[in-house]
PDB file of C-alpha atoms in Angstrom:
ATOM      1  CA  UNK Q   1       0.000   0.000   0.000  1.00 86.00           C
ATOM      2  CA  UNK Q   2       2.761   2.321   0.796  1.00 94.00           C
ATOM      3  CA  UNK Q   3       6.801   2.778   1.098  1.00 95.00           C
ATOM      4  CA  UNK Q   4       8.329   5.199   3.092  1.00 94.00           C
ATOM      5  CA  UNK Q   5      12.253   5.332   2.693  1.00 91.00           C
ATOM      6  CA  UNK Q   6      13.341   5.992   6.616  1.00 92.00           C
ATOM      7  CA  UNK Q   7      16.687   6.247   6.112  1.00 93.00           C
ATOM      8  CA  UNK Q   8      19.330   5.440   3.151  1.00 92.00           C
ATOM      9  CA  UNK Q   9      22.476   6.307   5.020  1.00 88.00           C
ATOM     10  CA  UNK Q  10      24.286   2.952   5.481  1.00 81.00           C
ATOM     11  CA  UNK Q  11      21.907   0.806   3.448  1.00 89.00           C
ATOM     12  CA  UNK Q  12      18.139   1.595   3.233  1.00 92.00           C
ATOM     13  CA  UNK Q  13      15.382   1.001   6.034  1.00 92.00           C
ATOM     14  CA  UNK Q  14      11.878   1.329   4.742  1.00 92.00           C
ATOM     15  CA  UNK Q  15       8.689   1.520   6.535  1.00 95.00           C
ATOM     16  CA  UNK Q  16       5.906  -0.538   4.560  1.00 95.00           C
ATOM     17  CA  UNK Q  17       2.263  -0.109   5.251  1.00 94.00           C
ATOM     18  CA  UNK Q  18       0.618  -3.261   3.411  1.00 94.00           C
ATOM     19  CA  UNK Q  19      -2.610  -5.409   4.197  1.00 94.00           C
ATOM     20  CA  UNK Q  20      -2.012  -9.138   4.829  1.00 91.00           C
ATOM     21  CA  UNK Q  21      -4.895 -11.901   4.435  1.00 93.00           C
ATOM     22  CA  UNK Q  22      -5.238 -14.005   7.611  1.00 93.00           C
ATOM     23  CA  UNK Q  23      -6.190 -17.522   7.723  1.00 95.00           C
ATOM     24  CA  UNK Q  24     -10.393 -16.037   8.778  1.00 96.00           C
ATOM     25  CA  UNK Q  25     -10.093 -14.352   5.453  1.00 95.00           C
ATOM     26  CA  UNK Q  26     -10.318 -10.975   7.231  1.00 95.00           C
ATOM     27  CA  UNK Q  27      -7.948  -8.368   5.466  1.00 95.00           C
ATOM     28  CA  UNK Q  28      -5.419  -6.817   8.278  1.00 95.00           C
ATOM     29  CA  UNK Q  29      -3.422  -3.677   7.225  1.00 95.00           C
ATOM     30  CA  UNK Q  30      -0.056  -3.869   8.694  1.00 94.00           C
ATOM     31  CA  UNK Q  31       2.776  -1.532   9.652  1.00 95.00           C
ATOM     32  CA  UNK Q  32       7.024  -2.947   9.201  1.00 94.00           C
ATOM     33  CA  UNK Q  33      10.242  -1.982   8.865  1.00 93.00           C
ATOM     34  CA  UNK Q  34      12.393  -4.039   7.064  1.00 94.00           C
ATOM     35  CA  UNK Q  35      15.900  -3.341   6.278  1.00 90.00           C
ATOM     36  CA  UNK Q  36      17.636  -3.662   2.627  1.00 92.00           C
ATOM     37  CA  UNK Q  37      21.573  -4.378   3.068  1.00 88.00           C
ATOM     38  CA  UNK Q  38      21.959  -6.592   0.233  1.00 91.00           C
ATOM     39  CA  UNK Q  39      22.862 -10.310   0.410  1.00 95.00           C
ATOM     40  CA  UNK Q  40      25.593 -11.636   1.768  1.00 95.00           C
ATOM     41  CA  UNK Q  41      28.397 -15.167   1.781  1.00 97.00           C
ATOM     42  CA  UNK Q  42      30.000 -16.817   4.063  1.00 98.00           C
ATOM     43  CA  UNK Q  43      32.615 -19.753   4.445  1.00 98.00           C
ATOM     44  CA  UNK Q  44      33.877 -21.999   6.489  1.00 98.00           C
ATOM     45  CA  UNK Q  45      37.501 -22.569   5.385  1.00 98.00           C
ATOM     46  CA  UNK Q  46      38.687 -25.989   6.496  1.00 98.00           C
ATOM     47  CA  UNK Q  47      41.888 -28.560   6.473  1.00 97.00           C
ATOM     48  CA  UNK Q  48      41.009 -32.047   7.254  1.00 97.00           C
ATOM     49  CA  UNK Q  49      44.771 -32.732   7.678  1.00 96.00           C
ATOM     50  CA  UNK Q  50      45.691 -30.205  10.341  1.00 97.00           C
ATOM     51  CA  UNK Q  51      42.163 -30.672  11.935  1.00 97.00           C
ATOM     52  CA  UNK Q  52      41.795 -26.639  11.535  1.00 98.00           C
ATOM     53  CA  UNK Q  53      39.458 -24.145  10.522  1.00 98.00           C
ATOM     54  CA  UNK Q  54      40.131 -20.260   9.812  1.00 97.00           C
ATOM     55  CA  UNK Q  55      37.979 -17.413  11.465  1.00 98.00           C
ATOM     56  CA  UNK Q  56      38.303 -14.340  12.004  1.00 97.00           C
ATOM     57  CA  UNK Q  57      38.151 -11.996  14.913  1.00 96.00           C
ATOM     58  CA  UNK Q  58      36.771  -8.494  14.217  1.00 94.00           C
ATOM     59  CA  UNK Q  59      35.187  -5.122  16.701  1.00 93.00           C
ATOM     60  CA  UNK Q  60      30.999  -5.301  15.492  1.00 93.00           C
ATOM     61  CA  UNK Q  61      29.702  -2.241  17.040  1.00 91.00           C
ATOM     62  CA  UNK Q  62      26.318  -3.446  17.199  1.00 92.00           C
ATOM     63  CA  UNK Q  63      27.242  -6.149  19.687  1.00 93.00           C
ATOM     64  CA  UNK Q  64      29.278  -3.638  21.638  1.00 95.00           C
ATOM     65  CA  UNK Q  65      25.971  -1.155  22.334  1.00 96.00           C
ATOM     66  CA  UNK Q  66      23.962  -5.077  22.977  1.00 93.00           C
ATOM     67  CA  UNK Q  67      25.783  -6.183  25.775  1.00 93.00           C
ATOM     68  CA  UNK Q  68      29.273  -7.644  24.288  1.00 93.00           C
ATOM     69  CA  UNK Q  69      31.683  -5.923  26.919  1.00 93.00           C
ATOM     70  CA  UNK Q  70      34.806  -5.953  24.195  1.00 94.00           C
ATOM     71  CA  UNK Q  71      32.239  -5.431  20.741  1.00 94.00           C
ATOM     72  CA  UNK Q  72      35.123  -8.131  19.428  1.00 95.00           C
ATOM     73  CA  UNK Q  73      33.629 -11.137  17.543  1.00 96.00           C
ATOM     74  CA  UNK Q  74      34.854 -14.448  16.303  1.00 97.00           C
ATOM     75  CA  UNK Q  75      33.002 -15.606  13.329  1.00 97.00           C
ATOM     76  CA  UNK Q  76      33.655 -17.049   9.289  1.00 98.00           C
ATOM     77  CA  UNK Q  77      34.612 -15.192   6.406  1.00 97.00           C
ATOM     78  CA  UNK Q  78      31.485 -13.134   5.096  1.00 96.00           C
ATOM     79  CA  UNK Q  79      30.583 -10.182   3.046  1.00 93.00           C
ATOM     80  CA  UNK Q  80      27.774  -8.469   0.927  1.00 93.00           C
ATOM     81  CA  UNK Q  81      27.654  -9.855  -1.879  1.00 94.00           C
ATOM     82  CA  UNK Q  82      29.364  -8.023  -5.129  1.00 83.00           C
ATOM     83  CA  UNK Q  83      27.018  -7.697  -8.263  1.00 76.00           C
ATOM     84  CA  UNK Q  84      24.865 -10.630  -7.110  1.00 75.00           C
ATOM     85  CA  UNK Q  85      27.388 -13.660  -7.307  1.00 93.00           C
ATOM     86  CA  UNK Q  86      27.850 -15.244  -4.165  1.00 96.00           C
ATOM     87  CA  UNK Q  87      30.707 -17.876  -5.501  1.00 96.00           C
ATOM     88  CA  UNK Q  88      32.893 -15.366  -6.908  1.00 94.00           C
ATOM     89  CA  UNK Q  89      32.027 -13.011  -3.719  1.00 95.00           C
ATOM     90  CA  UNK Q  90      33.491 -15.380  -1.153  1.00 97.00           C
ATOM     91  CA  UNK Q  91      36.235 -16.395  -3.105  1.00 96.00           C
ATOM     92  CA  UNK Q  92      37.307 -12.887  -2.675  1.00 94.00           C
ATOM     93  CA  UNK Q  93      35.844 -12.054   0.300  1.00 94.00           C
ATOM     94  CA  UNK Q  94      38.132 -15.193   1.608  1.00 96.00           C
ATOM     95  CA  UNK Q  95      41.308 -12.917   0.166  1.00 94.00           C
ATOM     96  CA  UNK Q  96      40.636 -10.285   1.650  1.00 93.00           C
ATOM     97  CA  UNK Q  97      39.795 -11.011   4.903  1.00 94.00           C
ATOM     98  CA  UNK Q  98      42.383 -14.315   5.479  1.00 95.00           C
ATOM     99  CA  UNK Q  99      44.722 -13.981   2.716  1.00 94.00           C
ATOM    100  CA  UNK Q 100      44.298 -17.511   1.429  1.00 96.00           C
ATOM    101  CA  UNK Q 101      43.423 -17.817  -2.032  1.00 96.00           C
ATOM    102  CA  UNK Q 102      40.816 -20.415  -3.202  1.00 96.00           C
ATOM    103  CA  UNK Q 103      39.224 -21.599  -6.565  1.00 92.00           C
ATOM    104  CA  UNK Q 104      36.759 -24.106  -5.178  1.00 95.00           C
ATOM    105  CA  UNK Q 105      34.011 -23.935  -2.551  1.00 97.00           C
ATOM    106  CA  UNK Q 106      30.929 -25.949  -1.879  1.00 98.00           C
ATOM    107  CA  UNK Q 107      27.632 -23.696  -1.245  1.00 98.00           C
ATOM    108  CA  UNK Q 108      25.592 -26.091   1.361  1.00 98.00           C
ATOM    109  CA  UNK Q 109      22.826 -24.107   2.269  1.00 98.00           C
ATOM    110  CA  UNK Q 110      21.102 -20.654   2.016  1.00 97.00           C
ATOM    111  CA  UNK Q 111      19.419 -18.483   5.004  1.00 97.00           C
ATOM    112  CA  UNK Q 112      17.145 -15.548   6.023  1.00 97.00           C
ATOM    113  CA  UNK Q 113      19.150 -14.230   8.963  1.00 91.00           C
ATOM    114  CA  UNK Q 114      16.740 -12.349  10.490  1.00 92.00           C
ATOM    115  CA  UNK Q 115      13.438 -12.615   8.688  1.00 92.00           C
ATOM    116  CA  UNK Q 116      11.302 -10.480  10.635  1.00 90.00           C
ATOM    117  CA  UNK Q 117      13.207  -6.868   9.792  1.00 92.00           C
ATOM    118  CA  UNK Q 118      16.212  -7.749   7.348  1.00 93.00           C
ATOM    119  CA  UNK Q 119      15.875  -8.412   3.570  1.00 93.00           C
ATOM    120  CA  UNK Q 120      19.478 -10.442   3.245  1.00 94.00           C
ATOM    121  CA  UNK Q 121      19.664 -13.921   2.580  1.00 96.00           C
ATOM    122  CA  UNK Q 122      22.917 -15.440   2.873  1.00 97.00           C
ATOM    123  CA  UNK Q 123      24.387 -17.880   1.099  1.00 97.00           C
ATOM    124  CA  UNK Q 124      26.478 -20.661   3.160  1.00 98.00           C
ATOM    125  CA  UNK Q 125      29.819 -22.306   1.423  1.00 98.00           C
ATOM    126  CA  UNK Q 126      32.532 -24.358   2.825  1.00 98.00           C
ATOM    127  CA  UNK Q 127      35.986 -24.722   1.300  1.00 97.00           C
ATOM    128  CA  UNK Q 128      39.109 -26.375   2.333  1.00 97.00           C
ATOM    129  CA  UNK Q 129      42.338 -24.673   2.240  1.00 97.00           C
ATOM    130  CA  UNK Q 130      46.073 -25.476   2.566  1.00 96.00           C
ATOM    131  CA  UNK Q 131      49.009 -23.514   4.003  1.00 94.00           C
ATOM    132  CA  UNK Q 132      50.317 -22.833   0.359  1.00 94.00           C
ATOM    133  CA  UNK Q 133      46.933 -21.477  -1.165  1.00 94.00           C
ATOM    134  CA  UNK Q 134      48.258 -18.499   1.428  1.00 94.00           C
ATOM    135  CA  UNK Q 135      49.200 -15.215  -0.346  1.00 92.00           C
ATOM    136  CA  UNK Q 136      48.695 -12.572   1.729  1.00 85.00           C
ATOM    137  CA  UNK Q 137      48.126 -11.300   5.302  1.00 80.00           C
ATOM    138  CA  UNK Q 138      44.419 -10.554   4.910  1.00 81.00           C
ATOM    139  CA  UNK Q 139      43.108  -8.257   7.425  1.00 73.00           C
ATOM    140  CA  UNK Q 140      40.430  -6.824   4.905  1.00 71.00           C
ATOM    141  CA  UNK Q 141      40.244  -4.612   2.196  1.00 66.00           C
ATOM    142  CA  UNK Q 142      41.774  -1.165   3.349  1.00 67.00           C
ATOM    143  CA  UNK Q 143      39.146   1.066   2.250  1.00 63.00           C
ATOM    144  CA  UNK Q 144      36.616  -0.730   4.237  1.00 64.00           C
ATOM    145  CA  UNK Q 145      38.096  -0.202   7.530  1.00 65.00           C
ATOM    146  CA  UNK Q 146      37.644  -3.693   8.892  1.00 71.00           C
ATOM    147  CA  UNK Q 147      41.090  -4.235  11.086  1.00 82.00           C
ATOM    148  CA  UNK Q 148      40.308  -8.133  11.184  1.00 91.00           C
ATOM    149  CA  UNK Q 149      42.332 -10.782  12.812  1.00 93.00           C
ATOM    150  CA  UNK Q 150      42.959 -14.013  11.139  1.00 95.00           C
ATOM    151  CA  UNK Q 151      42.648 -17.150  13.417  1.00 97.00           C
ATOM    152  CA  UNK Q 152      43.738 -20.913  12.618  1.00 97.00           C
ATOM    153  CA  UNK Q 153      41.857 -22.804  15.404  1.00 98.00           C
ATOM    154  CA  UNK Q 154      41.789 -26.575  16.054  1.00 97.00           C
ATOM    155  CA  UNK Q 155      38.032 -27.697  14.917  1.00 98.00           C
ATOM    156  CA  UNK Q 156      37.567 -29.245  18.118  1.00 97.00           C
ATOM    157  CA  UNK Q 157      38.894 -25.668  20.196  1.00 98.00           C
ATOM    158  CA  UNK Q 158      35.927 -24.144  17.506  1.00 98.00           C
ATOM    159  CA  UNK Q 159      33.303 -26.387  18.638  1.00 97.00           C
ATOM    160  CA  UNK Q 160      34.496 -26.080  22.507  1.00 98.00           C
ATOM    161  CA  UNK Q 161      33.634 -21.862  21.989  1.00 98.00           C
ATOM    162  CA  UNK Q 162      30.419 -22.159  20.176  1.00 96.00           C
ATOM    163  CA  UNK Q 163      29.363 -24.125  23.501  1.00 95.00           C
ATOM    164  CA  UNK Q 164      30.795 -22.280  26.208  1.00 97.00           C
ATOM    165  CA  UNK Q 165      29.428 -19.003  24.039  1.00 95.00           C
ATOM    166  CA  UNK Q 166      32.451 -17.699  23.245  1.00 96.00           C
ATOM    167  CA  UNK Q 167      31.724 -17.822  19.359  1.00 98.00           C
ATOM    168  CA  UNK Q 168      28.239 -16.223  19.261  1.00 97.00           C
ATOM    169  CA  UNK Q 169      27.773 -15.275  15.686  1.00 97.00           C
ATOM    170  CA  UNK Q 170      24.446 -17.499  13.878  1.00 96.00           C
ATOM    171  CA  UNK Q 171      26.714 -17.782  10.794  1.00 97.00           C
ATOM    172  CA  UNK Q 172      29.499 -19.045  12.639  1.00 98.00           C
ATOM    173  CA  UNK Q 173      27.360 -21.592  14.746  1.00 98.00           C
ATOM    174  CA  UNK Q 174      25.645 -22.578  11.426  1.00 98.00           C
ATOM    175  CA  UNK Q 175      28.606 -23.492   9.894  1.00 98.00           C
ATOM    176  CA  UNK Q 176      30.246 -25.272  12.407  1.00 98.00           C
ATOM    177  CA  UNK Q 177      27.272 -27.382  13.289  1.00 98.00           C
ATOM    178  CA  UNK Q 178      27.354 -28.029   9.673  1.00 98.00           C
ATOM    179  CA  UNK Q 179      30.755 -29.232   9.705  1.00 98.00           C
ATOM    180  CA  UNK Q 180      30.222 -31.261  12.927  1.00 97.00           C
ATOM    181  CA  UNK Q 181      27.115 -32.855  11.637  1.00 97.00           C
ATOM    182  CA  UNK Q 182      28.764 -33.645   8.308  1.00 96.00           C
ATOM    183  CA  UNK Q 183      31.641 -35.715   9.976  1.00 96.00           C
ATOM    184  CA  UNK Q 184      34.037 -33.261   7.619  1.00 96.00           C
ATOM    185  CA  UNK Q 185      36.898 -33.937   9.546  1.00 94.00           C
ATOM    186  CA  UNK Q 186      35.508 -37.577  10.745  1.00 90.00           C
ATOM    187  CA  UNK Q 187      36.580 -38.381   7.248  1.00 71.00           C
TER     188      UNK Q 187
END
């Protein structure tokens, strides 16, 4: 019935005034917000042989003002995604932020991450990676201002944060639970 743009500083929040059908048949107008930040990737990076995965350790202010004493956050490679091609995204993405360099990943899965108020829906890959496929510090792209740290933890160290709540990030927990339910490094 109606858009109102809100804000389009970052990305774009809308309010949307729109009339929903309930299950009595009545017609019930309805008032949201939903915010538009694009889609997004992310990867688990993996070595079967070391028994390792890479994450990465960056501040996220919106964790900070929630609660998280430090605003620091452990969690897998991600970003928006880059003219609408998640495979070619996280391949890059996985550059940037880790300095490894892959040419194959796996996509396992897609999600809404937060249905109720966010548009994105990100797509979930795994990949494995070896210490020579390393070319670069990562860290992130400069211009984006991300100052991330690049960690090489033991799979079972991973799993062992996720529980005591260490690792709080859903993509991170997704993934993981993914790889633990998969038996990837069972194999």
């Amino acid at each position: 019935m109606q858009r109102e743009l809100l804000s389009n500083n970052w990305y774009s929040l809308e309010k949307i005034t729109f009339e929903y059908l309930r299950d009595d048949g009545v017609w019930e107008k309805q008032i949201r917000e939903s915010y538009d930040r694009g889609n997004g990737a992310a990867i688990l990076l993996y070595n079967i042989e070391k028994g390792k995965v890479v994450l990465t350790k960056q501040f996220r202010m919106p964790t900070y003002v929630n609660g998280n004493v430090d605003g620091m956050m452990i969690e897998v490679c991600a970003g928006l995604l880059e003219k609408g091609n998640a495979e070619e995204t996280i391949k890059m993405e996985v550059e940037e932020e880790t300095g490894y360099k892959i040419d194959r990943v796996k996509k396992v899965f897609e999600s809404y991450m937060s249905p109720g108020s966010v548009t994105e829906i990100l797509h979930f890959f795994i990949g494995a990676y070896e210490d020579g496929m390393k070319i670069g510090e990562g860290g992130g792209a400069e211009d984006e201002t991300e100052n991330i740290e690049v960690l090489e933890l033991d799979f079972k160290k991973a799993i062992a944060m996720m529980e005591s709540g260490e690792i709080k990030d859903a993509k991170t927990i997704m993934l993981l639970q993914y790889a633990q339910v998969q038996g990837i490094f069972d194999q």
